[in-house]
Amino acid sequence: MKTLGPHREETPHKQHAWWQVMCLTGVDYFSTLGYQPGIAALAAGTLSPIATLLLVALTLFGALPTYRAVAKESPNGLGSLSMLESLLPGWRGKLLVLFLLGFVATAFIVTITLSAADATAHILHNPFVPEFWQSWQVPVTLALIAALGAVFLLGFSEAISIAVVLVAVYLVLNVVVLAVAVQHIIADPGLIAGWQSKLTADYSSPIAMIAMSLYVMPKLALGLSGFETGVAVMPLVEGNLTERIKGAKKLLTTAALIMSGFLVTSSFATTLLIPEQEFAEGGQANGRALAYLAHGYLGDWFGTAYDISTIAILWFAGASAMAGLLNIVPRYLPRYGMAPDWSRAARPMVLVFTIISFAITVFFGADVESQGGAYATGVLALILSAAVAVTLSAWKNGRKAAIPFGIITLIFAYATVANIIERPDGLVIAFFFVLAIVATSLVSRATRSTELRVTRITMDDQARCFINEAAEIHLIANEPNERDCKEYVDKAREAWERHRLRCTEGLLFLEVTVPDASEFETELRVIGEERCGFRILRVESPSIPNAIAAILLYLRDQTGKLPNVYFHWAEGNPIGALLRYLVFGGGDVPPLTREVLRQAEADIENRPRVHVG
C-alpha cells in the first residue's frame, strides 16, 4: 500500500462556532442594508414595503428551505454544485459545474468589487472628506480590495474575528436608527395615513398592488445575497458532520430571520420618513437611506459613526465572497485536473482573486450601478441552481417535497429571467466568466493529462499472491471484450509471436476499464482473478495509460523488480487517438503510457520497460 501523490483532501482552516461563521457570511448579507432600502424605494416607490414583504416571504419560504436542504445534502462546503454534479455524472455534470462556476465567480467577485466601490462612494461623499478626493474613486476602491486580500493572507481566523466585531456594531447601530425611526412614525399617525392615501390613489385594489410588487421584486434581488456563501463556508463550522449540518442550518435560519426583520422595518421607515426626491440620483438618501435617517434624527456625530460602520461592513462584505471562493473553486477545478495543484492552497488563490478584482474594478471604473446587473444575475442564477438541485434530489428520492421545491424553482426562474430582461449586461458578464473558466479549465486538463493522476494503490490478496509468485514481472495489456478462453489464448499466442514470451514465464494479463473518464485523480484497487488458466489483474480507472504507468511504478517500488508491460500498436488517426485519450481515457495507449512514465521517473534505468510489437 502506497500513496503516489499529494492530492489528499485537506481542511487547513480553523473551525469556529456557527454564530461566528454567520458573521463572516453575514457581512455580505447584512451589508445590503446600506443600499437595499434605497433600491426598493426607487424600484417600487410607495409599494416598497409591500414589495419588500414579498421578498422576505420568498426568503423565508423559498431560499431558506432550499439552502437548508442543500446544507443537509452537501455539508462539505460544495453547495448546490456538488448536488448537481452527483445527479448528472460524467462529463455532463462537470461541464454544468464549470458553467455554474462562472456564475459563482460573477456573484462572488462582483460582491468584492461592488461592495468596495460602494464603501468608496460613502467615503468620498462624506462632508468631512476633501473635495479633491472625488476623482479618486478607482484608487481608493483598489486600496480597499488590497486591504481585504491582505486580511485573508493573514488567515481565516483573523477574518472571522474582524467580521464578528463589524457585524455586531453595525446591527446595534441599525437597531438604534430603526427604533428612533419607528418612534417618530408612531408619534405621527399622519405618516401612515398619508402613505395609505398614496397607495389607494395610485392603485385600484390590493390585487393591483401585489401584482405590481411582484413585477418589481426581481429588482430587489440583492436582498437575497448570502445564502450560497452560507453553505460554502460550512467547513468552517466546528463539530463533526452532524453538528456541522445543524450549525449551518442555525446559521442560515438566524441570518435570514435577522435580515428579514431589518428589511421590513427599514423599508417602512424609509418610505414613510424620507421624501421621494431624496432617493433619486443626487439626493441625500441615494444609496444611503438609513444613513440619511441616522443623520436626520440622531445628529451628525451619531450619523458619522453610522457612516464609518457602514463603510467598514461594505468593504468587508467581500470577505464572505472571498471565503466562498476559497472553499468552492479549489474543491472543483484541481479535482477535475483543470487547475494547477497549487490552486488548492488558500494564499495563492487569494492573490489570484484579488488581481481579478483589480481588473474588474478598473474595467468598470469602480462604478456601483454598472456592476449591479452582473451581481443580481449571479445571485439569482446560484439560487435557481440550488432550487433545481434540491427539486431533482427530492424527486429522485420519491419525496413529496419535490412539489413545493418545484414551485420555488419556478418562482426563482421567473425572477432570474425578469432580471436578465431588465439588465442583460449581467448575463453578458456572467458568460464572460463562464467562457474564461471553461476555456482555461479545458486547456489545463489537456496539459495535465499525462500526470500520474493516481493518489493511492491497493491490491487484494489474490493479486498480491500473483505478484509475489512471479520471478519476473511481465504484464500483457489487454482490452477486455468477451473475456472468454479464446480471447486469452489468442492474446498469449500474440505475446509469443511478437515478444517471444512463454506462458511458463509467469505472464500476467492487466485489464483496465474506464467507468468515468471525466474524473481526473483516482485511487486504484487491483483485483486478482484466475480465468481459463490465466492470471489476470483487473482495475478501474478514468484513464488507461495513467493507470498502467502507476501500477508499474507501484510494483517496482513494492518488489524491487523492474516490471515490463507489452502492447501492440494501435491503428487509426493519431489526432483522433489523442482526443479519445483526453475525453474517453483510452486512445493510443502504448506511447501515452511511456510518456506518463517518462514524466514520473526521470531515471531511465529505473523506469519500467514498455514493449510494443
mmCIF file of C-alpha atoms in Angstrom, residues 42-331:
data_model
loop_
_atom_site.group_PDB
_atom_site.id
_atom_site.type_symbol
_atom_site.label_atom_id
_atom_site.label_comp_id
_atom_site.label_asym_id
_atom_site.label_seq_id
_atom_site.Cartn_x
_atom_site.Cartn_y
_atom_site.Cartn_z
ATOM 1 C CA LEU A 42 -36.517 53.668 -6.440
ATOM 2 C CA ALA A 43 -37.892 50.446 -7.923
ATOM 3 C CA ALA A 44 -41.287 50.303 -6.181
ATOM 4 C CA GLY A 45 -41.975 53.792 -4.838
ATOM 5 C CA THR A 46 -44.807 53.729 -2.316
ATOM 6 C CA LEU A 47 -45.096 49.970 -2.876
ATOM 7 C CA SER A 48 -41.621 49.471 -1.424
ATOM 8 C CA PRO A 49 -42.828 47.980 1.904
ATOM 9 C CA ILE A 50 -45.169 45.571 0.095
ATOM 10 C CA ALA A 51 -42.511 44.518 -2.407
ATOM 11 C CA THR A 52 -40.091 44.025 0.470
ATOM 12 C CA LEU A 53 -42.635 41.868 2.322
ATOM 13 C CA LEU A 54 -42.875 39.671 -0.779
ATOM 14 C CA LEU A 55 -39.085 39.493 -0.924
ATOM 15 C CA VAL A 56 -38.993 38.469 2.731
ATOM 16 C CA ALA A 57 -41.649 35.808 2.073
ATOM 17 C CA LEU A 58 -39.524 34.472 -0.790
ATOM 18 C CA THR A 59 -36.523 34.499 1.525
ATOM 19 C CA LEU A 60 -38.170 32.629 4.407
ATOM 20 C CA PHE A 61 -40.341 30.220 2.417
ATOM 21 C CA GLY A 62 -38.187 29.844 -0.696
ATOM 22 C CA ALA A 63 -34.476 30.486 -0.384
ATOM 23 C CA LEU A 64 -34.184 29.425 3.276
ATOM 24 C CA PRO A 65 -35.747 25.932 2.986
ATOM 25 C CA THR A 66 -33.846 25.408 -0.260
ATOM 26 C CA TYR A 67 -30.473 26.097 1.315
ATOM 27 C CA ARG A 68 -31.290 24.209 4.491
ATOM 28 C CA ALA A 69 -31.789 21.199 2.214
ATOM 29 C CA VAL A 70 -28.515 21.977 0.416
ATOM 30 C CA ALA A 71 -26.698 22.131 3.758
ATOM 31 C CA LYS A 72 -28.005 18.671 4.649
ATOM 32 C CA GLU A 73 -27.133 17.030 1.328
ATOM 33 C CA SER A 74 -23.852 18.832 0.648
ATOM 34 C CA PRO A 75 -22.256 19.505 4.051
ATOM 35 C CA ASN A 76 -18.650 19.868 2.900
ATOM 36 C CA GLY A 77 -18.931 23.385 1.513
ATOM 37 C CA LEU A 78 -19.528 22.380 -2.122
ATOM 38 C CA GLY A 79 -23.099 23.651 -2.132
ATOM 39 C CA SER A 80 -25.672 23.014 -4.823
ATOM 40 C CA LEU A 81 -22.942 22.477 -7.420
ATOM 41 C CA SER A 82 -21.983 19.207 -5.755
ATOM 42 C CA MET A 83 -25.606 18.073 -5.778
ATOM 43 C CA LEU A 84 -25.990 18.792 -9.490
ATOM 44 C CA GLU A 85 -22.701 17.053 -10.220
ATOM 45 C CA SER A 86 -23.869 13.876 -8.480
ATOM 46 C CA LEU A 87 -27.243 13.994 -10.250
ATOM 47 C CA LEU A 88 -25.504 14.303 -13.641
ATOM 48 C CA PRO A 89 -22.440 12.028 -13.593
ATOM 49 C CA GLY A 90 -19.681 12.085 -16.188
ATOM 50 C CA TRP A 91 -18.754 14.972 -18.439
ATOM 51 C CA ARG A 92 -22.309 16.370 -18.386
ATOM 52 C CA GLY A 93 -22.130 17.056 -14.670
ATOM 53 C CA LYS A 94 -18.632 18.512 -14.823
ATOM 54 C CA LEU A 95 -19.434 20.823 -17.740
ATOM 55 C CA LEU A 96 -22.542 22.002 -15.876
ATOM 56 C CA VAL A 97 -20.404 22.690 -12.799
ATOM 57 C CA LEU A 98 -17.930 24.682 -14.923
ATOM 58 C CA PHE A 99 -20.852 26.659 -16.352
ATOM 59 C CA LEU A 100 -22.246 27.401 -12.899
ATOM 60 C CA LEU A 101 -18.797 28.254 -11.548
ATOM 61 C CA GLY A 102 -18.931 31.160 -13.981
ATOM 62 C CA PHE A 103 -21.989 32.473 -12.144
ATOM 63 C CA VAL A 104 -20.307 31.762 -8.797
ATOM 64 C CA ALA A 105 -17.380 33.877 -9.940
ATOM 65 C CA THR A 106 -19.773 36.575 -11.146
ATOM 66 C CA ALA A 107 -21.633 36.746 -7.835
ATOM 67 C CA PHE A 108 -18.647 36.445 -5.519
ATOM 68 C CA ILE A 109 -16.076 38.528 -7.404
ATOM 69 C CA VAL A 110 -18.596 41.297 -8.101
ATOM 70 C CA THR A 111 -19.552 41.191 -4.414
ATOM 71 C CA ILE A 112 -15.953 42.099 -3.651
ATOM 72 C CA THR A 113 -15.720 44.866 -6.251
ATOM 73 C CA LEU A 114 -19.219 46.300 -5.810
ATOM 74 C CA SER A 115 -19.031 46.413 -2.019
ATOM 75 C CA ALA A 116 -15.615 48.062 -2.119
ATOM 76 C CA ALA A 117 -16.855 50.562 -4.686
ATOM 77 C CA ASP A 118 -19.931 51.377 -2.602
ATOM 78 C CA ALA A 119 -17.781 51.795 0.504
ATOM 79 C CA THR A 120 -15.590 54.165 -1.510
ATOM 80 C CA ALA A 121 -18.645 56.160 -2.549
ATOM 81 C CA HIS A 122 -19.623 56.559 1.109
ATOM 82 C CA ILE A 123 -16.106 57.735 1.924
ATOM 83 C CA LEU A 124 -15.841 60.236 -0.887
ATOM 84 C CA HIS A 125 -19.324 61.721 -0.303
ATOM 85 C CA ASN A 126 -18.739 62.283 3.381
ATOM 86 C CA PRO A 127 -18.795 66.050 4.057
ATOM 87 C CA PHE A 128 -15.567 65.842 6.041
ATOM 88 C CA VAL A 129 -13.598 64.374 3.104
ATOM 89 C CA PRO A 130 -11.732 66.946 0.970
ATOM 90 C CA GLU A 131 -13.477 67.706 -2.312
ATOM 91 C CA PHE A 132 -10.422 66.931 -4.449
ATOM 92 C CA TRP A 133 -10.770 63.260 -3.419
ATOM 93 C CA GLN A 134 -13.915 62.984 -5.540
ATOM 94 C CA SER A 135 -11.884 61.836 -8.570
ATOM 95 C CA TRP A 136 -10.111 59.089 -6.597
ATOM 96 C CA GLN A 137 -12.912 56.509 -6.859
ATOM 97 C CA VAL A 138 -10.774 53.844 -8.552
ATOM 98 C CA PRO A 139 -7.578 54.223 -6.446
ATOM 99 C CA VAL A 140 -9.493 54.171 -3.152
ATOM 100 C CA THR A 141 -11.502 51.118 -4.252
ATOM 101 C CA LEU A 142 -8.315 49.297 -5.254
ATOM 102 C CA ALA A 143 -6.801 50.116 -1.871
ATOM 103 C CA LEU A 144 -9.832 48.649 -0.070
ATOM 104 C CA ILE A 145 -9.649 45.456 -2.144
ATOM 105 C CA ALA A 146 -5.912 45.170 -1.476
ATOM 106 C CA ALA A 147 -6.546 45.555 2.253
ATOM 107 C CA LEU A 148 -9.179 42.807 2.093
ATOM 108 C CA GLY A 149 -6.722 40.487 0.344
ATOM 109 C CA ALA A 150 -4.119 41.243 2.999
ATOM 110 C CA VAL A 151 -6.560 40.220 5.742
ATOM 111 C CA PHE A 152 -7.093 36.845 4.076
ATOM 112 C CA LEU A 153 -3.371 36.363 3.599
ATOM 113 C CA LEU A 154 -3.150 36.518 7.391
ATOM 114 C CA GLY A 155 -5.656 33.651 7.632
ATOM 115 C CA PHE A 156 -9.329 32.850 8.168
ATOM 116 C CA SER A 157 -9.211 33.274 11.938
ATOM 117 C CA GLU A 158 -8.359 36.944 11.655
ATOM 118 C CA ALA A 159 -11.067 37.465 9.015
ATOM 119 C CA ILE A 160 -13.762 35.939 11.215
ATOM 120 C CA SER A 161 -12.648 37.924 14.257
ATOM 121 C CA ILE A 162 -12.991 41.166 12.300
ATOM 122 C CA ALA A 163 -16.337 40.089 10.866
ATOM 123 C CA VAL A 164 -17.819 39.404 14.306
ATOM 124 C CA VAL A 165 -16.958 42.909 15.509
ATOM 125 C CA LEU A 166 -18.181 44.622 12.328
ATOM 126 C CA VAL A 167 -21.493 42.776 12.265
ATOM 127 C CA ALA A 168 -22.184 43.316 15.961
ATOM 128 C CA VAL A 169 -21.530 47.072 15.789
ATOM 129 C CA TYR A 170 -23.431 47.501 12.518
ATOM 130 C CA LEU A 171 -26.543 45.657 13.685
ATOM 131 C CA VAL A 172 -26.625 47.521 17.014
ATOM 132 C CA LEU A 173 -26.405 50.874 15.227
ATOM 133 C CA ASN A 174 -29.197 49.834 12.850
ATOM 134 C CA VAL A 175 -31.378 48.802 15.770
ATOM 135 C CA VAL A 176 -30.897 52.273 17.266
ATOM 136 C CA VAL A 177 -31.660 54.056 13.979
ATOM 137 C CA LEU A 178 -34.760 51.992 13.230
ATOM 138 C CA ALA A 179 -36.046 52.201 16.811
ATOM 139 C CA VAL A 180 -35.889 56.010 16.649
ATOM 140 C CA ALA A 181 -37.488 55.971 13.184
ATOM 141 C CA VAL A 182 -40.377 53.763 14.345
ATOM 142 C CA GLN A 183 -40.845 56.010 17.359
ATOM 143 C CA HIS A 184 -41.281 59.015 15.046
ATOM 144 C CA ILE A 185 -43.786 57.094 12.920
ATOM 145 C CA ILE A 186 -45.841 56.114 15.978
ATOM 146 C CA ALA A 187 -45.750 59.710 17.206
ATOM 147 C CA ASP A 188 -47.148 60.980 13.892
ATOM 148 C CA PRO A 189 -50.129 58.836 12.730
ATOM 149 C CA GLY A 190 -50.485 61.103 9.722
ATOM 150 C CA LEU A 191 -47.436 59.464 8.130
ATOM 151 C CA ILE A 192 -49.175 56.099 7.846
ATOM 152 C CA ALA A 193 -52.426 57.720 6.715
ATOM 153 C CA GLY A 194 -50.592 59.680 4.015
ATOM 154 C CA TRP A 195 -48.836 56.537 2.771
ATOM 155 C CA GLN A 196 -52.137 54.634 2.607
ATOM 156 C CA SER A 197 -53.727 57.516 0.704
ATOM 157 C CA LYS A 198 -50.962 57.416 -1.895
ATOM 158 C CA LEU A 199 -51.415 53.672 -2.325
ATOM 159 C CA THR A 200 -55.172 53.883 -2.853
ATOM 160 C CA ALA A 201 -54.727 56.812 -5.221
ATOM 161 C CA ASP A 202 -52.148 55.037 -7.382
ATOM 162 C CA TYR A 203 -53.615 51.506 -7.365
ATOM 163 C CA SER A 204 -57.203 50.411 -7.769
ATOM 164 C CA SER A 205 -57.104 47.376 -5.479
ATOM 165 C CA PRO A 206 -54.859 45.288 -3.220
ATOM 166 C CA ILE A 207 -54.520 42.782 -6.069
ATOM 167 C CA ALA A 208 -53.095 45.505 -8.303
ATOM 168 C CA MET A 209 -50.625 46.440 -5.556
ATOM 169 C CA ILE A 210 -49.454 42.831 -5.168
ATOM 170 C CA ALA A 211 -49.207 42.337 -8.930
ATOM 171 C CA MET A 212 -47.040 45.427 -9.350
ATOM 172 C CA SER A 213 -44.941 44.419 -6.349
ATOM 173 C CA LEU A 214 -44.321 41.003 -7.934
ATOM 174 C CA TYR A 215 -43.302 42.738 -11.134
ATOM 175 C CA VAL A 216 -40.642 44.888 -9.460
ATOM 176 C CA MET A 217 -39.490 42.292 -6.921
ATOM 177 C CA PRO A 218 -36.621 40.905 -9.113
ATOM 178 C CA LYS A 219 -35.005 44.346 -8.901
ATOM 179 C CA LEU A 220 -34.654 43.757 -5.157
ATOM 180 C CA ALA A 221 -32.700 40.513 -5.680
ATOM 181 C CA LEU A 222 -29.630 41.916 -3.912
ATOM 182 C CA GLY A 223 -31.533 41.342 -0.674
ATOM 183 C CA LEU A 224 -31.182 37.575 -1.298
ATOM 184 C CA SER A 225 -27.394 37.531 -1.305
ATOM 185 C CA GLY A 226 -25.545 35.465 1.248
ATOM 186 C CA PHE A 227 -27.223 32.053 1.038
ATOM 187 C CA GLU A 228 -24.702 30.382 -1.286
ATOM 188 C CA THR A 229 -21.884 31.798 0.816
ATOM 189 C CA GLY A 230 -23.606 30.418 3.905
ATOM 190 C CA VAL A 231 -23.260 26.839 2.666
ATOM 191 C CA ALA A 232 -19.856 27.464 1.070
ATOM 192 C CA VAL A 233 -18.297 28.276 4.448
ATOM 193 C CA MET A 234 -19.762 25.213 6.168
ATOM 194 C CA PRO A 235 -16.285 23.632 6.618
ATOM 195 C CA LEU A 236 -15.501 26.498 8.989
ATOM 196 C CA VAL A 237 -18.325 25.477 11.354
ATOM 197 C CA GLU A 238 -16.936 23.480 14.269
ATOM 198 C CA GLY A 239 -18.003 19.951 15.113
ATOM 199 C CA ASN A 240 -18.436 16.613 13.372
ATOM 200 C CA LEU A 241 -20.553 16.201 10.253
ATOM 201 C CA THR A 242 -23.889 16.078 12.066
ATOM 202 C CA GLU A 243 -23.010 19.047 14.265
ATOM 203 C CA ARG A 244 -21.780 20.997 11.239
ATOM 204 C CA ILE A 245 -25.074 20.442 9.421
ATOM 205 C CA LYS A 246 -27.049 21.579 12.480
ATOM 206 C CA GLY A 247 -24.777 24.591 12.862
ATOM 207 C CA ALA A 248 -25.171 25.541 9.206
ATOM 208 C CA LYS A 249 -28.962 25.336 9.464
ATOM 209 C CA LYS A 250 -28.867 27.578 12.544
ATOM 210 C CA LEU A 251 -26.567 29.944 10.671
ATOM 211 C CA LEU A 252 -28.868 30.190 7.639
ATOM 212 C CA THR A 253 -32.070 30.478 9.666
ATOM 213 C CA THR A 254 -30.760 33.058 12.123
ATOM 214 C CA ALA A 255 -29.270 35.229 9.375
ATOM 215 C CA ALA A 256 -32.485 35.078 7.326
ATOM 216 C CA LEU A 257 -34.691 35.993 10.298
ATOM 217 C CA ILE A 258 -32.449 38.889 11.357
ATOM 218 C CA MET A 259 -32.210 40.242 7.832
ATOM 219 C CA SER A 260 -35.951 39.846 7.196
ATOM 220 C CA GLY A 261 -36.761 41.901 10.270
ATOM 221 C CA PHE A 262 -34.361 44.636 9.249
ATOM 222 C CA LEU A 263 -35.562 44.676 5.614
ATOM 223 C CA VAL A 264 -39.242 45.068 6.520
ATOM 224 C CA THR A 265 -38.635 47.671 9.219
ATOM 225 C CA SER A 266 -36.173 49.707 7.158
ATOM 226 C CA SER A 267 -38.448 49.659 4.124
ATOM 227 C CA PHE A 268 -41.404 51.028 6.068
ATOM 228 C CA ALA A 269 -39.291 53.588 7.909
ATOM 229 C CA THR A 270 -37.502 54.961 4.847
ATOM 230 C CA THR A 271 -40.658 55.036 2.703
ATOM 231 C CA LEU A 272 -42.666 56.943 5.311
ATOM 232 C CA LEU A 273 -39.948 59.274 6.580
ATOM 233 C CA ILE A 274 -37.831 60.172 3.532
ATOM 234 C CA PRO A 275 -39.164 62.436 0.741
ATOM 235 C CA GLU A 276 -39.287 60.635 -2.634
ATOM 236 C CA GLN A 277 -36.958 63.110 -4.345
ATOM 237 C CA GLU A 278 -34.167 62.315 -1.889
ATOM 238 C CA PHE A 279 -33.933 58.731 -3.196
ATOM 239 C CA ALA A 280 -33.170 59.904 -6.737
ATOM 240 C CA GLU A 281 -29.662 60.325 -8.104
ATOM 241 C CA GLY A 282 -28.023 63.289 -6.396
ATOM 242 C CA GLY A 283 -30.443 63.089 -3.465
ATOM 243 C CA GLN A 284 -29.196 62.883 0.103
ATOM 244 C CA ALA A 285 -30.713 59.390 0.572
ATOM 245 C CA ASN A 286 -29.479 57.930 -2.701
ATOM 246 C CA GLY A 287 -27.611 54.739 -1.781
ATOM 247 C CA ARG A 288 -27.632 55.675 1.916
ATOM 248 C CA ALA A 289 -31.248 55.746 3.111
ATOM 249 C CA LEU A 290 -30.606 54.578 6.675
ATOM 250 C CA ALA A 291 -27.602 56.872 6.967
ATOM 251 C CA TYR A 292 -29.940 59.725 5.972
ATOM 252 C CA LEU A 293 -32.209 58.825 8.901
ATOM 253 C CA ALA A 294 -29.250 58.474 11.253
ATOM 254 C CA HIS A 295 -28.018 61.984 10.466
ATOM 255 C CA GLY A 296 -31.522 63.471 10.456
ATOM 256 C CA TYR A 297 -32.820 62.043 13.726
ATOM 257 C CA LEU A 298 -29.701 61.327 15.791
ATOM 258 C CA GLY A 299 -27.340 64.116 14.761
ATOM 259 C CA ASP A 300 -24.151 64.288 12.751
ATOM 260 C CA TRP A 301 -21.949 62.701 15.393
ATOM 261 C CA PHE A 302 -24.032 59.541 15.543
ATOM 262 C CA GLY A 303 -24.579 59.771 11.798
ATOM 263 C CA THR A 304 -20.821 59.844 11.214
ATOM 264 C CA ALA A 305 -20.376 56.813 13.456
ATOM 265 C CA TYR A 306 -23.059 55.062 11.424
ATOM 266 C CA ASP A 307 -21.282 56.057 8.198
ATOM 267 C CA ILE A 308 -17.997 54.603 9.442
ATOM 268 C CA SER A 309 -19.701 51.348 10.424
ATOM 269 C CA THR A 310 -21.458 51.139 7.058
ATOM 270 C CA ILE A 311 -18.238 51.802 5.150
ATOM 271 C CA ALA A 312 -16.414 49.147 7.158
ATOM 272 C CA ILE A 313 -19.016 46.426 6.657
ATOM 273 C CA LEU A 314 -19.439 47.250 2.966
ATOM 274 C CA TRP A 315 -15.703 46.922 2.499
ATOM 275 C CA PHE A 316 -15.575 43.686 4.445
ATOM 276 C CA ALA A 317 -18.603 42.239 2.627
ATOM 277 C CA GLY A 318 -16.027 40.986 0.174
ATOM 278 C CA ALA A 319 -14.687 38.758 2.965
ATOM 279 C CA SER A 320 -17.665 36.413 2.758
ATOM 280 C CA ALA A 321 -17.296 36.275 -1.021
ATOM 281 C CA MET A 322 -13.575 35.573 -0.727
ATOM 282 C CA ALA A 323 -14.283 32.833 1.819
ATOM 283 C CA GLY A 324 -16.829 31.284 -0.521
ATOM 284 C CA LEU A 325 -14.433 31.317 -3.460
ATOM 285 C CA LEU A 326 -11.643 29.803 -1.372
ATOM 286 C CA ASN A 327 -13.943 26.959 -0.326
ATOM 287 C CA ILE A 328 -15.653 26.278 -3.667
ATOM 288 C CA VAL A 329 -13.226 26.814 -6.559
ATOM 289 C CA PRO A 330 -10.213 24.854 -5.198
ATOM 290 C CA ARG A 331 -12.525 21.937 -4.420
#
